[in-house]
Amino acid sequence: MAKLLVKFQRYFRRKPVRFFTLLALYLAAGSLVFLHSGFSGEPTVTGSQRSPGAGEGPGLPYLGVMQLSRGFKAAATMPEGGRRHGPWFKSTSKEPAERGKAGDYGSARSRVLRGRSGREKEEDRARYIGCYVDNTRRRTLRGVSFFDYKKMTVFRCQDNCAERGYLYAGLEFGAECYCGHKVQASNASESECNMECKGERSNTCGGVNRLSIYRLELAQESARRYGSAIFRGCFRQPENISIALPVSQLMLNMSVDKCVDFCTEKEYPLSALAGTTCRCGFPTTLFTLHEREDEQLCAQKCAGEEFESCGTTEYLLVYQTQVQDNRCMDRRFLPTHAKQLVALASFPGAGNTWARHLIELATGFYTGSYYFDGSLYNKGFKGERDHWRSGRTICIKTHESGQKEIESFDSAILLIRNPYKALMAEFNRKYGGHIGFAAHAHWKGKEWPEFVANYAPWWATHTLDWLRYGKKVLVVHFEDLKRDLFVQLQRMVGLLGIAACEDRLLCVEGQKDGNFKRSGLRKLEYDPYTPEMRKMISGYIKTVDTALKLQNLSGVPDDYYPR
């Protein structure tokens, strides 16, 4: 054996290249063996399982969020009419293959009771309406869907559906989430929704071909969707309708989808249903969408879909299509250097980035910043890179306070927000990014009390300093901007010295959210403010309220509670 080793040693000394080649092949083979042992199979996805079932209308984008862990293999076949284990996978663990038996999951009654206790916590953002039958060929909820076989929770499903403007969220098979505008199936027994959520064992996430469905109470009317369209409301037919909505089509078999698809094909952002006539156009001064009517006035059933309303010849049911209104999308730097520096001043978390987005769309000019934020630049705020004194931007974002910094500006828009909301928004930004959320550990740890102690006084002094040292300050309350965007944006654009084009402002209303909007549904399940914090913040609110009134301005809005 020793002689053999000596021969090998002498051979590789004479030909070292062969030695290193052999060593490389050995290491590569070892790596392949290691990788192969780590996974038991490769997932396969068939095209037919992504497409909608028969009669479900146009195909919707697939939003799968599939987190695969070791122990999943590709499903070779699935019996016709049988229930798949997740999207196209079957387990290789020791769990029984047959999931339909109640015995596999313990007591169905105890699981339902646990689910109900969890649902009570969800009441402020969603209302549980029951267990419903689902069919893989014709879905009960026909909007978008996504799956997570490791971390699915009731809250996560509700959050995703609400963020996309749907009215209903349904959970199935412990890990699947479906969204929709209406429930198109019959009730099932509560005991049939008996599967625990994969990421929340204390709650129920449907069952085998059974959906636990919630109505999303916080979904805004303006965000309601039908497929890819956003519901805007019921409106009286405008005068000169052929000018206000110039394209029309008679549809004897009318449905929302058909009218929306027609206007999308014609590249119009508004789709208006008037009985058996579909009309398309833009929001203009002839049809502003500002005076909504009671939806019951539009509640005439569609000829082609009995569960939908299609408006009447007098009252139009209006939807916003996915076609982008490009009348307010062009932006550029100022053609000549600005002679005055205008500040867009706010406390952090008061909606400054959102206000910048609105101003850029309304004026067509980039906004600048006292700072530099690469993530904002990458999202389209091209003025972020310019020095704040460059004079190429229409206004300058700043959170600064103090006499020297404030007196650097010739005028200012001062954006004020409810401190309770502003503090939480800034805390989320600090620990979760511009559209992310702070972890529960941060809220429960020492970070939150320290943050409130340091930032709450700044909320008050920021406003007081700008009122005292600012030149030509226009006060805008965040809540008023949300409630009446058109009027408040007119005021802001006026201070900037730009002639406000009404059609452009109407265009902004349709594009108002931008890329920096947190989900309105996702929020803490408890109040993070202690009585001591509330007492302190209430004092600051009263101080700011008094200061505003001394400037002959309206005080803080009524929803700054407690006062």
Coordinates of C-alpha atoms in Angstrom, one line a residue:
M1 CA 0.0 0.0 0.0
A2 CA 2.9 2.4 0.9
K3 CA 4.6 1.7 -2.5
L4 CA 1.3 2.5 -4.3
L5 CA 1.0 5.8 -2.5
V6 CA 4.6 6.7 -3.3
K7 CA 4.0 5.9 -7.0
F8 CA 0.9 8.2 -7.0
Q9 CA 2.9 10.9 -5.3
R10 CA 5.8 10.8 -7.8
Y11 CA 3.2 10.7 -10.7
F12 CA 1.4 13.9 -9.6
R13 CA 4.7 15.7 -8.8
R14 CA 5.7 15.2 -12.5
K15 CA 2.2 16.3 -13.7
P16 CA 0.7 18.7 -11.2
V17 CA -2.0 19.9 -13.7
R18 CA -3.7 16.5 -13.6
F19 CA -3.6 16.6 -9.8
F20 CA -5.4 19.9 -9.5
T21 CA -7.9 18.8 -12.2
L22 CA -8.7 15.6 -10.3
L23 CA -9.1 17.6 -7.0
A24 CA -11.5 20.1 -8.7
L25 CA -13.6 17.2 -10.0
Y26 CA -13.7 15.6 -6.6
L27 CA -14.9 18.8 -4.9
A28 CA -17.6 19.4 -7.6
A29 CA -18.9 15.9 -7.2
G30 CA -19.1 16.4 -3.4
S31 CA -21.0 19.6 -3.8
L32 CA -23.6 18.0 -6.1
V33 CA -24.1 15.2 -3.6
F34 CA -24.6 17.7 -0.8
L35 CA -27.1 19.8 -2.8
H36 CA -29.1 16.7 -3.8
S37 CA -29.4 15.5 -0.2
G38 CA -30.8 18.9 0.8
F39 CA -33.9 18.8 -1.4
S40 CA -36.2 15.9 -2.1
G41 CA -37.7 17.2 -5.3
E42 CA -38.3 20.0 -7.7
P43 CA -41.7 21.8 -7.9
T44 CA -43.6 21.7 -11.2
V45 CA -46.3 24.1 -12.2
T46 CA -48.7 23.3 -14.9
G47 CA -50.1 26.1 -17.0
S48 CA -53.7 25.1 -16.6
Q49 CA -53.7 25.6 -12.9
R50 CA -52.8 29.2 -13.3
S51 CA -55.6 30.1 -15.6
P52 CA -59.1 30.9 -14.4
G53 CA -61.8 28.3 -14.5
A54 CA -64.5 28.2 -17.1
G55 CA -66.9 31.1 -16.8
E56 CA -64.6 33.1 -14.5
G57 CA -64.0 36.0 -16.9
P58 CA -60.6 37.4 -17.9
G59 CA -57.5 35.8 -16.5
L60 CA -56.1 37.6 -13.4
P61 CA -52.4 38.0 -12.6
Y62 CA -51.0 35.1 -10.6
L63 CA -49.7 36.4 -7.3
G64 CA -48.3 33.2 -5.8
V65 CA -46.2 33.6 -2.7
M66 CA -45.0 30.0 -2.4
Q67 CA -42.4 29.3 0.3
L68 CA -41.1 25.8 -0.2
S69 CA -39.2 24.0 2.6
R70 CA -37.5 20.7 2.5
G71 CA -39.8 17.8 2.3
F72 CA -41.9 18.8 -0.7
K73 CA -41.9 16.9 -3.9
A74 CA -43.6 17.6 -7.2
A75 CA -47.0 16.1 -7.5
A76 CA -47.0 13.7 -10.4
T77 CA -50.8 13.5 -11.0
M78 CA -53.9 14.6 -9.2
P79 CA -57.1 12.6 -9.3
E80 CA -59.8 14.3 -11.2
G81 CA -62.1 16.2 -8.8
G82 CA -59.7 15.5 -5.9
R83 CA -58.2 18.1 -3.7
R84 CA -54.6 19.0 -4.2
H85 CA -52.3 19.4 -1.2
G86 CA -51.4 23.1 -1.7
P87 CA -50.7 24.4 -5.2
W88 CA -49.4 21.3 -7.0
F89 CA -47.4 19.7 -4.2
K90 CA -47.9 16.7 -1.9
S91 CA -46.1 16.1 1.3
T92 CA -43.5 13.5 1.8
S93 CA -43.7 13.7 5.6
K94 CA -45.4 11.1 7.8
E95 CA -48.7 13.0 7.8
P96 CA -51.6 11.0 6.3
A97 CA -52.2 11.7 2.7
E98 CA -55.9 12.0 3.1
R99 CA -56.6 15.4 4.6
G100 CA -60.3 15.4 4.5
K101 CA -60.8 13.4 7.8
A102 CA -61.7 15.4 10.8
G103 CA -59.6 13.0 13.0
D104 CA -56.4 14.2 11.4
Y105 CA -56.9 17.6 12.9
G106 CA -58.2 16.9 16.4
S107 CA -61.6 18.2 17.5
A108 CA -63.3 20.3 14.9
R109 CA -65.4 22.0 17.5
S110 CA -62.5 23.2 19.6
R111 CA -60.8 24.5 16.5
V112 CA -63.8 26.4 15.4
L113 CA -64.1 27.9 18.9
R114 CA -60.4 29.0 18.9
G115 CA -61.0 30.5 15.4
R116 CA -63.9 32.5 16.7
S117 CA -61.8 33.9 19.6
G118 CA -59.3 35.0 17.0
R119 CA -62.0 36.5 14.8
E120 CA -63.1 38.8 17.7
K121 CA -59.7 40.4 17.6
E122 CA -60.1 41.1 13.9
E123 CA -63.5 42.9 14.2
D124 CA -62.1 46.4 14.0
R125 CA -60.7 45.7 10.5
A126 CA -62.7 42.8 9.2
R127 CA -65.9 40.9 10.0
Y128 CA -66.2 37.2 9.8
I129 CA -69.2 36.2 7.7
G130 CA -69.0 32.4 7.7
C131 CA -67.7 29.2 6.1
Y132 CA -68.4 28.8 2.4
V133 CA -68.1 26.1 -0.3
D134 CA -65.4 26.6 -2.8
N135 CA -64.8 24.9 -6.1
T136 CA -61.5 24.6 -7.9
R137 CA -63.2 24.9 -11.3
R138 CA -65.3 27.9 -10.4
R139 CA -64.0 30.0 -7.5
T140 CA -66.2 31.5 -4.8
L141 CA -63.9 34.6 -4.7
R142 CA -62.6 35.4 -8.2
G143 CA -60.0 38.1 -7.6
V144 CA -56.3 37.6 -7.0
S145 CA -55.0 34.8 -4.9
F146 CA -51.7 33.8 -3.2
F147 CA -50.4 30.9 -1.1
D148 CA -48.0 30.5 1.8
Y149 CA -47.5 27.0 3.2
K150 CA -45.4 28.2 6.0
K151 CA -46.6 31.6 7.3
M152 CA -50.2 32.2 6.3
T153 CA -52.3 34.0 8.8
V154 CA -55.8 35.5 8.8
F155 CA -54.3 39.0 9.2
R156 CA -51.9 38.6 6.3
C157 CA -54.7 37.5 3.9
Q158 CA -57.0 40.4 5.0
D159 CA -54.1 42.8 4.6
N160 CA -53.2 41.7 1.1
C161 CA -56.8 41.7 -0.1
A162 CA -57.6 45.1 1.4
E163 CA -54.4 46.6 0.0
R164 CA -55.7 45.7 -3.5
G165 CA -59.1 47.2 -2.8
Y166 CA -61.2 44.0 -2.5
L167 CA -64.3 43.7 -0.2
Y168 CA -63.8 40.1 0.8
A169 CA -60.9 37.9 1.9
G170 CA -61.2 34.1 2.2
L171 CA -58.8 31.5 3.6
E172 CA -58.7 27.9 2.5
F173 CA -56.7 24.7 3.2
G174 CA -54.8 26.4 6.0
A175 CA -52.5 28.3 3.6
E176 CA -54.4 29.7 0.6
C177 CA -55.8 33.3 0.4
Y178 CA -58.5 34.4 -2.1
C179 CA -59.8 37.9 -2.7
G180 CA -63.0 39.1 -4.3
H181 CA -65.8 41.6 -4.6
K182 CA -68.7 39.3 -4.0
V183 CA -69.3 35.8 -2.5
Q184 CA -70.6 33.5 -5.3
A185 CA -71.3 30.2 -3.4
S186 CA -73.5 28.8 -0.7
N187 CA -72.8 28.5 3.1
A188 CA -71.2 25.4 4.6
S189 CA -71.2 24.1 8.1
E190 CA -68.8 25.9 10.4
S191 CA -67.4 22.5 11.4
E192 CA -66.1 22.0 7.8
C193 CA -63.8 25.0 8.2
N194 CA -61.5 23.1 10.5
M195 CA -57.9 23.6 9.3
E196 CA -55.4 25.6 11.3
C197 CA -53.5 28.5 9.7
K198 CA -50.0 27.5 8.8
G199 CA -48.6 30.6 10.5
E200 CA -51.1 30.9 13.3
R201 CA -52.1 27.7 15.0
S202 CA -54.7 29.4 17.2
N203 CA -56.8 30.5 14.2
T204 CA -58.8 28.8 11.4
C205 CA -58.0 29.1 7.7
G206 CA -60.8 27.3 6.0
G207 CA -60.8 23.6 5.2
V208 CA -60.8 21.2 2.2
N209 CA -62.6 23.1 -0.5
R210 CA -64.0 25.4 2.2
L211 CA -63.4 29.1 2.7
S212 CA -63.4 31.1 5.9
I213 CA -64.6 34.4 4.5
Y214 CA -64.2 37.9 6.0
R215 CA -65.8 41.2 4.9
L216 CA -63.1 43.9 5.0
E217 CA -64.8 46.7 7.0
L218 CA -61.9 49.1 6.4
A219 CA -61.7 48.8 2.6
Q220 CA -62.5 52.2 1.4
E221 CA -65.4 52.7 -1.1
S222 CA -63.0 54.5 -3.4
A223 CA -60.7 51.5 -3.5
R224 CA -63.4 48.8 -4.3
R225 CA -62.4 46.8 -7.3
Y226 CA -63.9 44.6 -9.9
G227 CA -61.1 42.7 -11.5
S228 CA -58.5 45.3 -12.3
A229 CA -60.9 48.3 -12.1
I230 CA -61.4 50.6 -9.1
F231 CA -64.9 51.5 -8.2
R232 CA -65.4 55.3 -8.2
G233 CA -69.1 55.6 -7.4
C234 CA -72.5 56.5 -8.7
F235 CA -72.9 59.9 -10.5
R236 CA -75.6 61.8 -12.2
Q237 CA -75.2 61.8 -16.0
P238 CA -73.4 65.1 -17.0
E239 CA -74.7 67.6 -19.5
N240 CA -73.1 67.3 -22.9
I241 CA -72.4 63.6 -22.2
S242 CA -71.0 63.0 -25.7
I243 CA -68.3 65.6 -24.9
A244 CA -67.7 64.6 -21.3
L245 CA -67.5 60.8 -22.2
P246 CA -66.8 60.8 -25.9
V247 CA -66.7 57.1 -26.6
S248 CA -69.7 54.8 -26.2
Q249 CA -70.9 51.4 -27.1
L250 CA -74.3 49.7 -26.9
M251 CA -74.1 46.4 -25.0
L252 CA -77.3 44.5 -24.7
N253 CA -75.6 41.8 -22.6
M254 CA -73.9 44.4 -20.3
S255 CA -71.6 43.6 -17.4
V256 CA -69.0 45.5 -15.5
D257 CA -66.2 43.4 -17.0
K258 CA -67.4 44.0 -20.5
C259 CA -67.6 47.8 -20.1
V260 CA -64.3 48.0 -18.3
D261 CA -62.6 45.8 -21.0
F262 CA -64.1 48.0 -23.8
C263 CA -62.8 51.2 -22.2
T264 CA -59.4 49.7 -21.5
E265 CA -59.1 48.6 -25.1
K266 CA -60.0 52.2 -26.2
E267 CA -57.3 53.4 -23.7
Y268 CA -59.5 55.5 -21.4
P269 CA -59.1 55.7 -17.6
L270 CA -62.9 55.9 -16.9
S271 CA -65.5 53.4 -17.6
A272 CA -69.2 54.5 -17.1
L273 CA -72.1 52.0 -17.1
A274 CA -75.5 53.5 -18.2
G275 CA -77.9 50.6 -18.4
T276 CA -77.1 49.0 -21.7
T277 CA -74.7 51.7 -22.8
C278 CA -71.0 51.7 -21.9
R279 CA -69.2 55.1 -22.0
C280 CA -65.5 56.0 -21.7
G281 CA -63.6 59.1 -21.1
F282 CA -61.4 61.2 -18.7
P283 CA -62.3 63.1 -15.5
T284 CA -62.7 66.7 -16.7
T285 CA -64.4 69.9 -15.6
L286 CA -67.5 68.5 -17.3
F287 CA -67.4 65.3 -15.3
T288 CA -65.3 65.9 -12.1
L289 CA -66.4 62.8 -10.0
H290 CA -66.8 65.2 -7.0
E291 CA -70.5 64.9 -6.5
R292 CA -71.3 61.3 -5.7
E293 CA -74.9 60.1 -5.5
D294 CA -76.5 57.3 -3.4
E295 CA -75.5 54.0 -5.0
Q296 CA -79.2 52.8 -4.8
L297 CA -79.9 55.2 -7.7
C298 CA -77.5 53.1 -9.9
A299 CA -78.8 49.7 -8.6
Q300 CA -80.2 48.4 -11.9
K301 CA -79.1 44.8 -12.5
C302 CA -76.8 44.1 -15.4
A303 CA -78.4 42.3 -18.3
G304 CA -75.3 40.0 -18.6
E305 CA -74.6 39.5 -14.8
E306 CA -77.5 39.3 -12.4
F307 CA -75.3 40.0 -9.3
E308 CA -73.9 43.3 -10.6
S309 CA -75.4 46.8 -11.0
C310 CA -75.0 48.6 -14.3
G311 CA -76.5 52.0 -13.6
T312 CA -79.3 53.7 -15.6
T313 CA -79.6 56.2 -18.4
E314 CA -79.7 59.0 -15.7
Y315 CA -77.2 57.7 -13.2
L316 CA -73.8 56.3 -14.2
L317 CA -71.9 53.7 -12.3
V318 CA -68.2 54.6 -12.8
Y319 CA -65.0 52.5 -12.6
Q320 CA -61.4 53.5 -13.1
T321 CA -59.6 51.2 -15.5
Q322 CA -55.9 50.2 -15.5
V323 CA -55.2 52.7 -18.2
Q324 CA -52.9 55.4 -16.9
D325 CA -54.1 59.0 -17.2
N326 CA -51.0 60.5 -18.7
R327 CA -52.2 64.2 -18.6
C328 CA -50.3 64.7 -15.3
M329 CA -47.4 62.2 -15.6
D330 CA -44.8 64.4 -17.3
R331 CA -42.3 66.0 -14.9
R332 CA -39.1 68.0 -15.4
F333 CA -36.8 70.4 -13.7
L334 CA -37.6 74.1 -13.7
P335 CA -36.6 75.7 -17.1
T336 CA -35.0 78.7 -15.2
H337 CA -33.6 78.8 -11.7
A338 CA -36.1 79.7 -9.1
K339 CA -35.7 83.1 -7.5
Q340 CA -37.2 82.0 -4.2
L341 CA -36.8 78.9 -2.1
V342 CA -40.1 77.3 -1.0
A343 CA -40.0 74.8 1.8
L344 CA -42.4 71.8 2.1
A345 CA -41.9 71.5 5.8
S346 CA -43.3 68.8 8.1
F347 CA -42.6 66.7 11.1
P348 CA -41.3 63.3 10.1
G349 CA -44.2 60.9 9.4
A350 CA -46.6 63.7 8.5
G351 CA -47.0 62.7 4.8
N352 CA -44.2 64.8 3.2
T353 CA -43.3 62.2 0.6
W354 CA -46.9 61.8 -0.4
A355 CA -47.3 65.6 -0.6
R356 CA -44.2 65.8 -2.9
H357 CA -45.8 63.1 -5.2
L358 CA -49.0 65.2 -5.4
I359 CA -47.1 68.5 -6.1
E360 CA -45.0 66.9 -8.8
L361 CA -48.0 65.6 -10.6
A362 CA -50.0 68.8 -10.2
T363 CA -47.2 71.1 -11.4
G364 CA -45.2 68.9 -13.7
F365 CA -41.9 69.9 -11.9
Y366 CA -39.6 67.9 -9.6
T367 CA -39.4 68.6 -5.9
G368 CA -36.1 68.8 -4.1
S369 CA -35.0 67.8 -0.6
Y370 CA -32.8 69.2 2.2
Y371 CA -31.4 65.6 2.5
F372 CA -30.7 62.8 0.1
D373 CA -32.6 59.5 0.1
G374 CA -31.5 57.0 -2.5
S375 CA -34.7 54.9 -2.2
L376 CA -36.8 58.0 -3.0
Y377 CA -34.5 58.9 -6.0
N378 CA -34.9 55.3 -7.3
K379 CA -38.7 55.7 -7.0
G380 CA -38.8 58.7 -9.4
F381 CA -38.1 61.7 -7.2
K382 CA -35.3 62.9 -9.5
G383 CA -34.9 66.2 -7.6
E384 CA -33.6 64.2 -4.6
R385 CA -30.0 64.4 -6.0
D386 CA -29.9 68.1 -6.5
H387 CA -28.5 70.4 -3.8
W388 CA -31.4 72.0 -2.0
R389 CA -30.3 75.5 -3.1
S390 CA -29.9 74.5 -6.8
G391 CA -33.1 76.4 -7.8
R392 CA -34.1 73.7 -10.2
T393 CA -37.0 72.2 -8.1
I394 CA -40.4 73.6 -7.3
C395 CA -40.1 73.2 -3.5
I396 CA -37.8 71.6 -1.0
K397 CA -38.7 68.9 1.5
T398 CA -37.4 69.6 5.0
H399 CA -38.0 68.3 8.5
E400 CA -35.7 71.0 10.0
S401 CA -36.8 73.4 12.8
G402 CA -34.9 76.2 14.4
Q403 CA -34.6 79.9 13.4
K404 CA -31.5 79.7 11.2
E405 CA -32.8 76.8 9.1
I406 CA -36.3 78.2 8.7
E407 CA -35.1 81.7 7.7
S408 CA -33.2 80.1 4.8
F409 CA -36.5 79.8 3.0
D410 CA -38.6 82.6 1.4
S411 CA -42.0 80.8 1.9
A412 CA -43.3 77.5 3.1
I413 CA -46.1 74.9 3.0
L414 CA -46.3 73.6 6.5
L415 CA -47.9 70.1 6.6
I416 CA -49.3 69.2 10.0
R417 CA -50.6 65.7 10.9
N418 CA -52.3 64.2 14.0
P419 CA -49.3 63.5 16.3
Y420 CA -50.7 60.0 17.2
K421 CA -50.7 59.0 13.6
A422 CA -47.4 60.9 12.7
L423 CA -45.4 59.3 15.5
M424 CA -46.5 55.8 14.6
A425 CA -45.8 56.5 10.9
E426 CA -42.3 57.7 11.6
F427 CA -41.6 54.8 14.0
N428 CA -42.7 52.4 11.2
R429 CA -40.5 54.2 8.7
K430 CA -37.5 54.1 11.1
Y431 CA -37.7 50.4 11.7
G432 CA -39.5 49.1 8.6
G433 CA -38.7 51.5 5.7
H434 CA -40.9 53.9 3.7
I435 CA -43.8 51.4 3.2
G436 CA -42.8 48.8 5.8
F437 CA -43.8 48.3 9.4
A438 CA -41.9 48.1 12.7
A439 CA -41.8 44.6 14.3
H440 CA -43.8 43.9 17.4
A441 CA -40.6 43.5 19.3
H442 CA -39.9 47.2 18.7
W443 CA -43.3 48.3 19.8
K444 CA -43.1 46.2 22.9
G445 CA -39.5 46.9 23.7
K446 CA -37.7 50.0 25.0
E447 CA -37.5 51.6 21.5
W448 CA -41.1 52.8 21.4
P449 CA -41.3 54.6 24.8
E450 CA -37.9 56.3 24.1
F451 CA -39.0 57.3 20.7
V452 CA -42.2 58.9 22.0
A453 CA -40.3 60.7 24.8
N454 CA -37.9 62.2 22.2
Y455 CA -40.2 62.9 19.2
A456 CA -43.5 64.0 20.8
P457 CA -42.0 67.3 22.0
W458 CA -40.5 67.8 18.6
W459 CA -43.9 67.5 16.9
A460 CA -45.0 70.6 18.8
T461 CA -41.8 72.7 18.6
H462 CA -41.6 72.0 14.9
T463 CA -44.9 73.7 14.2
L464 CA -44.3 76.4 16.7
D465 CA -40.9 77.3 15.2
W466 CA -42.3 77.5 11.6
L467 CA -45.2 79.7 12.8
R468 CA -42.8 82.0 14.6
Y469 CA -39.8 82.2 12.2
G470 CA -41.3 81.3 8.8
K471 CA -42.1 83.8 6.1
K472 CA -45.4 83.5 4.2
V473 CA -46.4 80.1 5.7
L474 CA -49.3 78.2 4.3
V475 CA -50.7 75.7 6.8
V476 CA -52.1 72.5 5.4
H477 CA -53.5 69.7 7.6
F478 CA -52.8 66.2 6.3
E479 CA -56.3 65.1 7.2
D480 CA -57.8 67.9 5.1
L481 CA -55.6 67.0 2.2
K482 CA -56.8 63.4 2.3
R483 CA -60.5 64.5 2.7
D484 CA -60.5 67.2 0.0
L485 CA -57.5 66.7 -2.2
F486 CA -58.6 68.9 -5.1
V487 CA -59.2 72.1 -3.0
Q488 CA -56.1 71.7 -0.7
L489 CA -53.8 70.9 -3.7
Q490 CA -55.1 74.1 -5.4
R491 CA -54.0 76.1 -2.3
M492 CA -50.6 74.5 -2.3
V493 CA -50.0 75.0 -6.1
G494 CA -51.1 78.6 -5.7
L495 CA -48.4 79.3 -3.1
L496 CA -45.8 77.8 -5.5
G497 CA -46.8 80.4 -8.2
I498 CA -48.1 77.9 -10.7
A499 CA -51.4 78.4 -12.5
A500 CA -53.4 75.3 -11.5
C501 CA -54.9 73.5 -14.5
E502 CA -58.1 71.9 -13.3
D503 CA -57.9 68.9 -15.7
R504 CA -54.4 68.2 -14.4
L505 CA -55.6 68.3 -10.8
L506 CA -58.4 65.9 -11.7
C507 CA -55.8 63.6 -13.2
V508 CA -53.8 63.8 -9.9
E509 CA -56.9 62.5 -8.0
G510 CA -56.9 59.3 -10.1
Q511 CA -53.1 58.8 -9.5
K512 CA -53.0 60.1 -5.9
D513 CA -51.5 57.1 -4.0
G514 CA -48.1 56.9 -5.6
N515 CA -45.4 54.4 -4.6
F516 CA -45.2 55.2 -0.9
K517 CA -48.5 54.2 0.7
R518 CA -48.7 51.8 3.6
S519 CA -51.7 49.4 3.7
G520 CA -54.5 51.1 5.5
L521 CA -55.6 47.7 7.0
R522 CA -52.4 46.6 8.6
K523 CA -52.2 48.1 12.1
L524 CA -51.4 47.1 15.7
E525 CA -53.9 45.0 17.5
Y526 CA -53.4 47.1 20.6
D527 CA -53.0 50.8 21.5
P528 CA -49.3 51.5 21.9
Y529 CA -49.9 54.8 23.8
T530 CA -49.9 54.6 27.6
P531 CA -52.1 57.0 29.7
E532 CA -48.9 59.0 30.5
M533 CA -48.0 59.3 26.8
R534 CA -51.6 60.4 26.0
K535 CA -51.5 63.0 28.7
M536 CA -48.2 64.4 27.4
I537 CA -49.3 64.5 23.8
S538 CA -52.7 66.0 24.6
G539 CA -50.9 68.9 26.2
Y540 CA -48.8 69.4 23.0
I541 CA -51.9 69.3 20.9
K542 CA -53.5 72.1 22.9
T543 CA -50.4 74.2 22.7
V544 CA -50.3 73.9 18.9
D545 CA -54.0 74.5 18.6
T546 CA -53.6 77.7 20.6
A547 CA -50.7 78.9 18.5
L548 CA -52.6 78.3 15.2
K549 CA -55.6 80.3 16.5
L550 CA -53.3 83.2 17.6
Q551 CA -52.2 83.4 13.9
N552 CA -55.9 83.8 12.9
L553 CA -55.9 80.2 11.5
S554 CA -58.3 77.4 12.2
G555 CA -57.1 75.2 15.1
V556 CA -56.2 71.6 14.7
P557 CA -58.9 69.3 13.2
D558 CA -61.4 67.6 15.5
D559 CA -59.9 64.2 15.0
Y560 CA -56.8 65.1 16.9
Y561 CA -58.0 63.1 19.9
P562 CA -57.8 63.5 22.8
R563 CA -57.5 67.3 22.9

